[in-house]
Short mmCIF file of C-alpha atoms and ligand atoms in Angstrom, two decimals:
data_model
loop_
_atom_site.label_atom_id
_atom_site.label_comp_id
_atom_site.label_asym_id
_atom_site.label_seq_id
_atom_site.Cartn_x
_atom_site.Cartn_y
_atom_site.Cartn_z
CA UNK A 1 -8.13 -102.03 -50.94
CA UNK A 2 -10.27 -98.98 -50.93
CA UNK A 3 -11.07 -97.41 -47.30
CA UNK A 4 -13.98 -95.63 -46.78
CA UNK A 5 -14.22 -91.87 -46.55
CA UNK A 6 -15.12 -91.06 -42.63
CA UNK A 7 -17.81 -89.35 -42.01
CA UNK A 8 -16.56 -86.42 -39.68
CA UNK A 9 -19.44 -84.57 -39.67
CA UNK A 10 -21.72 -87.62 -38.41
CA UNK A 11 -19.03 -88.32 -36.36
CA UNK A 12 -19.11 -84.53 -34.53
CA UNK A 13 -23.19 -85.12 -34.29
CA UNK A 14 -23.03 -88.14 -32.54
CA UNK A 15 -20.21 -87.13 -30.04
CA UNK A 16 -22.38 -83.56 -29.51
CA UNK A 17 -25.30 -85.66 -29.32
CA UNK A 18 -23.69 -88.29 -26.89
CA UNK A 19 -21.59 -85.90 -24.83
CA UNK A 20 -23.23 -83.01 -24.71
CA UNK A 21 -25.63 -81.78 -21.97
CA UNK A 22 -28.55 -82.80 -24.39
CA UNK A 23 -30.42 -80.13 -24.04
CA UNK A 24 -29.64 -78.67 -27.33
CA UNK A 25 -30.14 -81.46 -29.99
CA UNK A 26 -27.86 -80.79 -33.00
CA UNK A 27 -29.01 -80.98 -36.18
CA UNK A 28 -27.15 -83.58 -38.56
CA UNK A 29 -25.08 -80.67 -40.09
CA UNK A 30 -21.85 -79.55 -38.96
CA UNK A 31 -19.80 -75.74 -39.72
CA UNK A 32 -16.17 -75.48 -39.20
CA UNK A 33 -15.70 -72.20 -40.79
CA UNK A 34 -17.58 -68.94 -41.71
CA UNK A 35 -16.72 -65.86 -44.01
CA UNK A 36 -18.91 -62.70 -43.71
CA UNK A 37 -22.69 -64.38 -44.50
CA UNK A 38 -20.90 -67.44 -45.62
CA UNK A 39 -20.73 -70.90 -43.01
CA UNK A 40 -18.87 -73.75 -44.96
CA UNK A 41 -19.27 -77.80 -44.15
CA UNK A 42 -15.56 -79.57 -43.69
CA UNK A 43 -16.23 -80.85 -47.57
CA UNK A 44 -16.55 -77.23 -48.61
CA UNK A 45 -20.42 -76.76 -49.18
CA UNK A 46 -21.78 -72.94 -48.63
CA UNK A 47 -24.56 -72.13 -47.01
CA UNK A 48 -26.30 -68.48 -46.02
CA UNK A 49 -26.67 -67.82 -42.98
CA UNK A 50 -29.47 -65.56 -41.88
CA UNK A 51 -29.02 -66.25 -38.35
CA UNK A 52 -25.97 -64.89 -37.34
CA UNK A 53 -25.92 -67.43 -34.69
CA UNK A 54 -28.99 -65.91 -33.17
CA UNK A 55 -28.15 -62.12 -34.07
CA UNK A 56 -24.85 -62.64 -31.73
CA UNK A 57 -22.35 -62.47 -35.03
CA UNK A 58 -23.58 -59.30 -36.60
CA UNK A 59 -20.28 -58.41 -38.40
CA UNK A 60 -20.54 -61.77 -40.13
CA UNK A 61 -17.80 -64.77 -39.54
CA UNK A 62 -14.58 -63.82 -39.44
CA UNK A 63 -14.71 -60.40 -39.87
CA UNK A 64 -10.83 -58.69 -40.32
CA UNK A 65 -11.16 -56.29 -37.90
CA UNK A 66 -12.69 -57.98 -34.68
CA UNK A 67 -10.38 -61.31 -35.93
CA UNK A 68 -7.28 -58.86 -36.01
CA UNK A 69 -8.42 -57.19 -32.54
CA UNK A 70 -8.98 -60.71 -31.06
CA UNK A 71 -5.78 -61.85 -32.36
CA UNK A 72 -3.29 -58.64 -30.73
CA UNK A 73 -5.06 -58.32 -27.65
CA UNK A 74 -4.73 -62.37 -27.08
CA UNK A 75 -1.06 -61.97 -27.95
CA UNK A 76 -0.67 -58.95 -24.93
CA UNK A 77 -3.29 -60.18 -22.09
CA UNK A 78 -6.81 -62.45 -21.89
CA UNK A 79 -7.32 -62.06 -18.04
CA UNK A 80 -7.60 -59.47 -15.87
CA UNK A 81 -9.26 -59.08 -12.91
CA UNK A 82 -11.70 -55.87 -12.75
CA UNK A 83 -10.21 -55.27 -9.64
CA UNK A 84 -7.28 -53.80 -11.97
CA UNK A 85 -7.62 -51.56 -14.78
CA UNK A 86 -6.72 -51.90 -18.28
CA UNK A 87 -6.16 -50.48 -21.71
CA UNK A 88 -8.92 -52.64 -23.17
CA UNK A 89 -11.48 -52.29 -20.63
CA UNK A 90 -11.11 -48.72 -20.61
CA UNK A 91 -10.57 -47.78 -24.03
CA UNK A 92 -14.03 -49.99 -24.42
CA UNK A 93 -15.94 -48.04 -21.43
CA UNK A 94 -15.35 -44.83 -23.15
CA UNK A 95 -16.47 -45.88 -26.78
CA UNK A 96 -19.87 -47.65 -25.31
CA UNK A 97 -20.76 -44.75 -22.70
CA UNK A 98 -19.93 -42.13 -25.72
CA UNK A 99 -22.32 -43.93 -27.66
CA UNK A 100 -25.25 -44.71 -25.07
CA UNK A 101 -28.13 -42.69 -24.96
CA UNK A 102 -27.91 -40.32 -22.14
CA UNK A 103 -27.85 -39.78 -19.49
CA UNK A 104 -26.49 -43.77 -19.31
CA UNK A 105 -22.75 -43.82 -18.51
CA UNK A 106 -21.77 -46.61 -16.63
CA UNK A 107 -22.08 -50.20 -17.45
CA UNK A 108 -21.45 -53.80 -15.51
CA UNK A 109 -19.38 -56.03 -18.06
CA UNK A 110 -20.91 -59.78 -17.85
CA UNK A 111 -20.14 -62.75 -20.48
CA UNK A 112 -23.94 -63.39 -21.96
CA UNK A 113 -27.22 -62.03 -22.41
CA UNK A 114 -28.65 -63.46 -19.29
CA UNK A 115 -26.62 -62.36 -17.19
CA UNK A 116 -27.23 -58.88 -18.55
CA UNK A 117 -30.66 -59.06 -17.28
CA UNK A 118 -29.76 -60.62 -14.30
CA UNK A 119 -27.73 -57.43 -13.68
CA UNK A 120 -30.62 -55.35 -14.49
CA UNK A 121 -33.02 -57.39 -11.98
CA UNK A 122 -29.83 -56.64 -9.15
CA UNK A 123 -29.29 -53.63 -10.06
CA UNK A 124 -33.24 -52.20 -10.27
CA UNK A 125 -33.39 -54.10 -6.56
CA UNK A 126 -30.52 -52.21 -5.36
CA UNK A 127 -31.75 -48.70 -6.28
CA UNK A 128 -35.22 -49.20 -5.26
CA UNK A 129 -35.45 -51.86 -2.57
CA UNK A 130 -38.48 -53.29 -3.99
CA UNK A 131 -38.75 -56.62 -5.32
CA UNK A 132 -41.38 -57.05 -8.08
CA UNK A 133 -41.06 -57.17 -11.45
CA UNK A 134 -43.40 -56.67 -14.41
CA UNK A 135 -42.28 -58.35 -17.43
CA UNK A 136 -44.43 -59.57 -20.34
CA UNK A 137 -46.49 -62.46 -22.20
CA UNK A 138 -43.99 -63.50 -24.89
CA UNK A 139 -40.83 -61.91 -23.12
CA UNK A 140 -37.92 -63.64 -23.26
CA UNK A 141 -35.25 -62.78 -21.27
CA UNK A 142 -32.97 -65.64 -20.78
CA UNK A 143 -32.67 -69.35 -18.68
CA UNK A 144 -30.78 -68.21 -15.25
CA UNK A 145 -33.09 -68.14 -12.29
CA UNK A 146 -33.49 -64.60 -12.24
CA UNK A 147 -33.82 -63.88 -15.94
CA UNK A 148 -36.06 -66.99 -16.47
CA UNK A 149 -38.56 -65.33 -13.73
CA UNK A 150 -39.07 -62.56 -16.30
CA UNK A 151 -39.30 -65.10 -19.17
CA UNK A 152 -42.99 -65.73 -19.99
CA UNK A 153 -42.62 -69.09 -21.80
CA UNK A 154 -44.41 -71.72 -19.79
CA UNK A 155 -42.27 -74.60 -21.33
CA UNK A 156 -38.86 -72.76 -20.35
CA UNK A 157 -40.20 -72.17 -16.93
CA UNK A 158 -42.37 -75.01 -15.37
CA UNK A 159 -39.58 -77.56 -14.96
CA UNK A 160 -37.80 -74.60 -12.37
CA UNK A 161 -40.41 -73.69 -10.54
CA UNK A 162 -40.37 -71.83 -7.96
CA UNK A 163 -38.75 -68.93 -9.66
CA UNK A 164 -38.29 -65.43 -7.94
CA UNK A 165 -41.43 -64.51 -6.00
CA UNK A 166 -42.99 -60.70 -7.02
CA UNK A 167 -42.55 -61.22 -10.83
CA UNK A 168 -45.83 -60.66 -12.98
CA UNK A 169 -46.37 -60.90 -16.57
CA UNK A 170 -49.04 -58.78 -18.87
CA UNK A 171 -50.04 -58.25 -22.19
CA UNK A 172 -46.77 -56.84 -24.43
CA UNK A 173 -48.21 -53.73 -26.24
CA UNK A 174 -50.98 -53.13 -23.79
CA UNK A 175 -50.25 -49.84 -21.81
CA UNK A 176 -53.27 -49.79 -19.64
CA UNK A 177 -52.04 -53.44 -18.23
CA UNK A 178 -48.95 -51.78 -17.38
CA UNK A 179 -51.06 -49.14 -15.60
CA UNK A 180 -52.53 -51.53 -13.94
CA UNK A 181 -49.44 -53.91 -12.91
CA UNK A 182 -47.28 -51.33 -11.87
CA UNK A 183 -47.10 -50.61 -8.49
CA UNK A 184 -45.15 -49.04 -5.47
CA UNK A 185 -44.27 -52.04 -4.51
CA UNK A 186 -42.03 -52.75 -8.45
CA UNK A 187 -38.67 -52.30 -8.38
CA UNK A 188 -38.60 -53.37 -12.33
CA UNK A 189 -40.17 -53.07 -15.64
CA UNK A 190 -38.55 -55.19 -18.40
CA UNK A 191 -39.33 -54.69 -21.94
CA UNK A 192 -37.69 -56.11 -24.87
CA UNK A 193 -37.98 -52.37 -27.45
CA UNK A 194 -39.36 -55.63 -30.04
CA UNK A 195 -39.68 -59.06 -28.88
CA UNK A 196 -37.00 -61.36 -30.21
CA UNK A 197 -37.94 -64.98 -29.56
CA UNK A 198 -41.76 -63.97 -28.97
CA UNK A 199 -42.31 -63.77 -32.60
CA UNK A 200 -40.66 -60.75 -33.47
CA UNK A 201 -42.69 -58.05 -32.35
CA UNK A 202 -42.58 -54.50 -32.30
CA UNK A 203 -43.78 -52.45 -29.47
CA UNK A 204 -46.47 -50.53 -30.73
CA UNK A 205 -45.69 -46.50 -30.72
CA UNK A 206 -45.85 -45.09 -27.78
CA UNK A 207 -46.19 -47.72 -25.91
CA UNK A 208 -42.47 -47.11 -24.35
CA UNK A 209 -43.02 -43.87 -23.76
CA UNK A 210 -46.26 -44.81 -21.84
CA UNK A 211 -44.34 -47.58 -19.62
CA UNK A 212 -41.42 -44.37 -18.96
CA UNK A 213 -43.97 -42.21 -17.62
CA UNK A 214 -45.59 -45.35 -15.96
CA UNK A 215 -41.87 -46.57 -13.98
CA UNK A 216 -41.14 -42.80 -13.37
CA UNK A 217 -44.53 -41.92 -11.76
CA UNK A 218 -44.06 -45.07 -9.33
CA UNK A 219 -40.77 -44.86 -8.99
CA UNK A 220 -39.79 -48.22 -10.67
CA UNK A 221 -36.81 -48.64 -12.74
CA UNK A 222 -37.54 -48.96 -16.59
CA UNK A 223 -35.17 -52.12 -17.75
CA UNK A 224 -34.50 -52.57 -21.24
CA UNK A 225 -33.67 -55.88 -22.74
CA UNK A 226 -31.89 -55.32 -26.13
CA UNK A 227 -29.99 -58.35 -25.84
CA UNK A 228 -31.19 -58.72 -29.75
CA UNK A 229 -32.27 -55.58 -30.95
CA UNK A 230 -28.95 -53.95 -29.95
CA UNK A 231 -25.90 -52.58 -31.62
CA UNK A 232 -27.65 -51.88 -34.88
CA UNK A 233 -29.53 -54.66 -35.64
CA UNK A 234 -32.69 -52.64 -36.26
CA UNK A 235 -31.14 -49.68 -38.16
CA UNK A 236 -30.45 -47.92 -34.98
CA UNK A 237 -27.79 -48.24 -32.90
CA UNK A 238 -29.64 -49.24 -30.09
CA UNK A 239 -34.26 -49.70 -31.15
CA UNK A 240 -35.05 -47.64 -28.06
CA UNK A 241 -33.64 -44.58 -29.81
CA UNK A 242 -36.23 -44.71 -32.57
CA UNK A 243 -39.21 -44.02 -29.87
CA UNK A 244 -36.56 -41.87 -28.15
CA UNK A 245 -37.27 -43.39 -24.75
CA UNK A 246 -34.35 -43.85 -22.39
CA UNK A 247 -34.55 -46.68 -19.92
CA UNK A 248 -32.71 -46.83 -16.88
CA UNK A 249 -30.88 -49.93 -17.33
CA UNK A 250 -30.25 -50.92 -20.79
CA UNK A 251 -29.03 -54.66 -21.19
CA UNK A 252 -27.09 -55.94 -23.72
CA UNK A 253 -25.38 -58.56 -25.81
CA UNK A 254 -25.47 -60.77 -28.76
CA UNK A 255 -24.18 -58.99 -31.05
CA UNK A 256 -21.61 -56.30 -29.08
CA UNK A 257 -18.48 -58.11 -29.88
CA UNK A 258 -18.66 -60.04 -33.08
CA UNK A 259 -18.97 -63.27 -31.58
CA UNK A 260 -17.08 -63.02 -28.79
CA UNK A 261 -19.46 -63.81 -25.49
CA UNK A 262 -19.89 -60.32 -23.61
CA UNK A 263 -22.97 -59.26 -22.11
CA UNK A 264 -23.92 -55.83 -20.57
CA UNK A 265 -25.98 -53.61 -18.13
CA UNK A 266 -25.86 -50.34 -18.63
CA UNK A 267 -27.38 -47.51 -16.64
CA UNK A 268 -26.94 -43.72 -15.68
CA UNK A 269 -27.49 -41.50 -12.68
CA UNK A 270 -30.58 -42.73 -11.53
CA UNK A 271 -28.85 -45.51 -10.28
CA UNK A 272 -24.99 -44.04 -9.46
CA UNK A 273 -22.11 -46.47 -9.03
CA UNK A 274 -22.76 -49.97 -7.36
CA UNK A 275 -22.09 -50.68 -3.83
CA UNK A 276 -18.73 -52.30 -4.15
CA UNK A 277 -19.27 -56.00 -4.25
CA UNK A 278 -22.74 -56.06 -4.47
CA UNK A 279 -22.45 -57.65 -7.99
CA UNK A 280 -19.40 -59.22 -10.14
CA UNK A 281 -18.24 -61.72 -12.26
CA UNK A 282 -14.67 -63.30 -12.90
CA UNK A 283 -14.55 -63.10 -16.38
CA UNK A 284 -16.47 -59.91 -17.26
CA UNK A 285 -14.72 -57.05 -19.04
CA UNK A 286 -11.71 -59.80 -19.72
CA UNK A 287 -9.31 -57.50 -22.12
CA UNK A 288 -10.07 -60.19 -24.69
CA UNK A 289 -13.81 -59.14 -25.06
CA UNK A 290 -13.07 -56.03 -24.52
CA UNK A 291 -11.24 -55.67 -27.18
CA UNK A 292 -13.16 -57.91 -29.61
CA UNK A 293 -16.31 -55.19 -28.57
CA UNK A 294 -14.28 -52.15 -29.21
CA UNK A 295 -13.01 -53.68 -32.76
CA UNK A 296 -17.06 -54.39 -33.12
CA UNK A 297 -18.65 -51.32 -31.83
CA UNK A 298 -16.33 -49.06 -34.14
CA UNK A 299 -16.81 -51.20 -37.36
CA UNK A 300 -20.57 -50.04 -36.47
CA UNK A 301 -20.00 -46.70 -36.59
CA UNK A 302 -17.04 -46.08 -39.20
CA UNK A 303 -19.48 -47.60 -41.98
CA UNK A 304 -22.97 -46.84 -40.52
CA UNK A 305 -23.83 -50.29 -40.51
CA UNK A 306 -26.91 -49.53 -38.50
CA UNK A 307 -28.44 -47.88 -41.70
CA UNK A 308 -27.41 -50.42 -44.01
CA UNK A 309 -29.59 -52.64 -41.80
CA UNK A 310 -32.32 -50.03 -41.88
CA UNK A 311 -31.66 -50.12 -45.97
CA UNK A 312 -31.40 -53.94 -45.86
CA UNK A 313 -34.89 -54.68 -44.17
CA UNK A 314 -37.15 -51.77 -45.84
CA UNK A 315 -36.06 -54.04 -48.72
CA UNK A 316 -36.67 -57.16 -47.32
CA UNK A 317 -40.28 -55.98 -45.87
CA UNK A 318 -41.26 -54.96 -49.34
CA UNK A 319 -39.95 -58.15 -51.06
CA UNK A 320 -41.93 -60.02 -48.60
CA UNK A 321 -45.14 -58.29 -48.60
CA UNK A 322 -46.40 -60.51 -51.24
CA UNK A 323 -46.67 -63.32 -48.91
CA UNK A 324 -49.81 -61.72 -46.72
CA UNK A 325 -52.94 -63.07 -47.38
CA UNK A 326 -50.62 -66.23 -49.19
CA UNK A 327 -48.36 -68.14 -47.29
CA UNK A 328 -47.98 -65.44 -44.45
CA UNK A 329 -50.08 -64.20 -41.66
CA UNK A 330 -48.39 -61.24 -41.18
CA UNK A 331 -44.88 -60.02 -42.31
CA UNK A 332 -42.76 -57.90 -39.12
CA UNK A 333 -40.07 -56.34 -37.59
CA UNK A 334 -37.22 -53.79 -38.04
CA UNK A 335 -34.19 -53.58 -40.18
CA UNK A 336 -32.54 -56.85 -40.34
CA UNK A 337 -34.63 -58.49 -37.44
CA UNK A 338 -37.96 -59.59 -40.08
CA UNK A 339 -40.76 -62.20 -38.66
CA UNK A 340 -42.77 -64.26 -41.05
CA UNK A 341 -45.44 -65.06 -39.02
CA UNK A 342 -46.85 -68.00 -41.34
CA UNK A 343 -50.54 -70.06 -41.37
CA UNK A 344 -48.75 -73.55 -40.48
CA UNK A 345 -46.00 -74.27 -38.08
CA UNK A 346 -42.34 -73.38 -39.24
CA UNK A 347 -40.24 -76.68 -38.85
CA UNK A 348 -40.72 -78.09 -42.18
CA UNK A 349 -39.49 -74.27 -43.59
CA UNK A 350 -36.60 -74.25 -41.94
CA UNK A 351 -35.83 -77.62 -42.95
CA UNK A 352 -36.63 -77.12 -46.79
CA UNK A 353 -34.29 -73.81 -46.21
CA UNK A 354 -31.71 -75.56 -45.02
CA UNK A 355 -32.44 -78.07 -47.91
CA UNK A 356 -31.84 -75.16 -49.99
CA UNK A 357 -28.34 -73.88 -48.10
CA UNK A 358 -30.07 -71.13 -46.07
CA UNK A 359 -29.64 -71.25 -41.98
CA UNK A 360 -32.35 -69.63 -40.72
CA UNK A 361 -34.45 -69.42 -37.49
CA UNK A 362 -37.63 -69.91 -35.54
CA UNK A 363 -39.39 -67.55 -33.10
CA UNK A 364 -42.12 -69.80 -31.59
CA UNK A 365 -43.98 -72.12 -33.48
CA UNK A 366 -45.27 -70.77 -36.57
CA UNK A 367 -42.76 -67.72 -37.29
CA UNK A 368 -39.91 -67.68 -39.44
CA UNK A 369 -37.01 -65.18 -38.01
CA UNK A 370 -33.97 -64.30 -40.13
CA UNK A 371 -31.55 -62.35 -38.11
CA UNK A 372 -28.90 -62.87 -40.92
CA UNK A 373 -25.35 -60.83 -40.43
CA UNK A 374 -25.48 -57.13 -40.72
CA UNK A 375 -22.70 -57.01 -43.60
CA UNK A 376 -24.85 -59.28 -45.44
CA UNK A 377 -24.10 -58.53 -48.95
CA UNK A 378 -27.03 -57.11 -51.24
CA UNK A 379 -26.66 -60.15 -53.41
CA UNK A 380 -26.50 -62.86 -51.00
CA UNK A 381 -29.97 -61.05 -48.88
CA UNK A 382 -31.33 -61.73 -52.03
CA UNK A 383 -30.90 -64.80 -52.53
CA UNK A 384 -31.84 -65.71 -48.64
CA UNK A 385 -34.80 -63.59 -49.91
CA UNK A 386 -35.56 -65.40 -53.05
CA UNK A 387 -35.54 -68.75 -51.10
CA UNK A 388 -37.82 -67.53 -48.78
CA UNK A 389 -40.09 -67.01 -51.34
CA UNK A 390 -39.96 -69.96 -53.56
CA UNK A 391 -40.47 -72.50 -50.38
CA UNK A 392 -43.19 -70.03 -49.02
CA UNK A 393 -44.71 -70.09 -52.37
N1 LIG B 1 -32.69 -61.37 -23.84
C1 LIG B 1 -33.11 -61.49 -25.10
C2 LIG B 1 -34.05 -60.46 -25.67
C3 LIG B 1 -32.69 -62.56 -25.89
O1 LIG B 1 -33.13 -62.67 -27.15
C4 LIG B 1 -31.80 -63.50 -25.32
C5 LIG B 1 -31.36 -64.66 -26.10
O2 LIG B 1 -31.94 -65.05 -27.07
C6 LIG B 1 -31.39 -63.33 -24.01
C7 LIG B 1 -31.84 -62.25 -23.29
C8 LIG B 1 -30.45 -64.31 -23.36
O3 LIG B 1 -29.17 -64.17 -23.91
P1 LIG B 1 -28.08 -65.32 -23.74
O4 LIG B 1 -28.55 -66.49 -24.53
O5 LIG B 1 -26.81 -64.70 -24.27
O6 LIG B 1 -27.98 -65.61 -22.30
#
């Protein structure tokens, strides 16, 4: 009698699909391991993945040195309260505040992006005592209360409504709305430096600098969200260096420890130390993330894996060009965070990607995002580049 090979895979997708909170509906594809760019099926198939998981694993699956770092530090201590110190925590504080622009140099450890911004919409509160916000059309900023007020999607937000009271949204680019929004009464302007889930899009030059002089003139906090565009994704450490505008919070995640969830706010003397317990969390700045960041945020720097990424998406920009005018609208972004912005909606792209063992993303309707690991090898970008092209051709 022969017996039937079980389907695992189906088997994980229904369970997910039955058991899960639903509101994530898994494709019929399941990953149970990952090697640099590489995510492999149980049966062994390879696919590319330029998603990173949505930018968070930037040093690809699996990488040796956060997987070493994770693996030590779980062996000597997971949990500590922040109320203690610790080698992890510390050692970590010193590396990120050495490398933020100044004058930042303090920063709240949190577990995800959203809670990042959610620090920045405390923290801006705190050190102003106003209570509006200007955020933008297009801005996404995460799907907590606070951080969902400042996301402009009308989809994400109608079902929650009411959200926080004093939050406005205006054109992204448009400096002279700012001018206009901004007033005595904001305690917070939050920018993403180029819009992630918005369609990838670049602030236009100057445009920071205008919305600095704007929040310092008013005496609003500037808050940036580099949740995405952080820890080298777009060929600099951090995007708001390349317009050399310094916000006063800076909030972070994704990618700052190789997978591991870890969010932060960081900010500088404009704001000083926090009232203690205005703000906390149980599990932020565990030793585990910590370390898993520190591991991260030196594999960064030791190869310059910002300017690989720089390297990485000059050449992807160029390869892509070809598409305007074709297939593509418009072809955008910054180092290894590119946008297709196509003439017809994305779905069936994705799919024939995926048809063709490519993981890639969306970023609204009709734009193709591939936020694919920073280590990404040369050859394997390539390819993710060459299958672009053929289904976009
Ligand atoms: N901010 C930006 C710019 C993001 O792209 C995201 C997630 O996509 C977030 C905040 C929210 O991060 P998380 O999903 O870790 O809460």
């Amino acid at each position: 009698m022969t017996v039937a090979p079980i389907d695992r895979a189906a088997a994980w997708v229904a369970t997910e699909t039955d058991h899960g909170a639903g509101c994530v509906r898994p494709r019929p594809l399941a990953f149970v391991d990952g090697e640099g760019a590489r995510l492999y099926t149980e049966s062994g198939e390879e696919y590319l993945d330029a998603s990173a998981s949505y930018g968070v694993a930037s040093l690809g699956h699996a990488h040796p040195r956060v997987t070493a770092a994770i693996a030590d530090q779980a062996r000597r201590l997971v949990a500590l309260t922040p109320s203690y110190a610790n080698d992890a925590r510390a050692r970590y504080l010193d590396a990120l505040t050495a490398v933020l622009p100044a004058p930042l140099d303090r920063a709240f450890l949190c577990n995800s992006g959203t809670e990042a911004v959610e620090a920045g919409l405390k923290i801006s509160r705190l050190a102003t005592e106003r209570h509006g916000v200007v955020a933008c059309a297009r801005g996404f900023h995460g799907r907590t209360m606070g951080a969902l007020s400042a996301t402009a999607e009308r989809a994400h937000r109608a079902p929650f409504t009411p959200l926080l009271q004093g939050v406005g949204h205006v054109r992204y680019g448009d400096a002279a709305a700012l001018d206009e929004a901004i007033t005595e009464e904001t305690g917070a302007v939050v920018l993403e430096v180029i819009q992630g889930e918005g369609g990838v899009r670049p602030a236009p030059d100057g445009y920071l600098a205008e919305a600095r002089r704007l929040c310092d003139e008013r005496g609003a906090l500037l808050v940036f969200d580099e949740v995405q565009t952080g820890f080298g994704r777009t060929g600099t450490l951090f995007a708001c260096e390349r317009e050399g505008v310094v916000p006063d919070v800076l909030c972070l995640g994704k990618g700052i420890a190789g997978g591991v969830a870890m969010g932060a706010a960081a900010f500088g003397p404009r704001v000083g130390a926090l009232p203690p317990g205005s703000h906390g969390s149980t599990f932020g700045g565990n030793p585990l993330a910590c370390a898993a960041a520190h591991a991260t945020l030196e594999t960064l720097l030791d190869h310059d894996i910002p300017r690989r990424a720089a390297a990485l998406g000059e050449h992807a920009q160029e390869r892509l060009a070809p598409l305007v005018g074709g297939a593509a609208r418009e072809v955008r972004g910054r180092g290894l965070m590119v946008g297709i912005e196509l003439r017809t909606k994305v779905a069936p792209v994705l799919a024939a990607l995926l048809e063709r063992r490519v993981v890639a993303l969306s970023a609204g309707r009709n734009v193709l995002r591939l936020l694919p690991p920073l280590v990404i090898e040369e050859d394997e970008w390539d390819a993710v580049l060459d299958r672009v092209l053929e289904v976009l051709s």
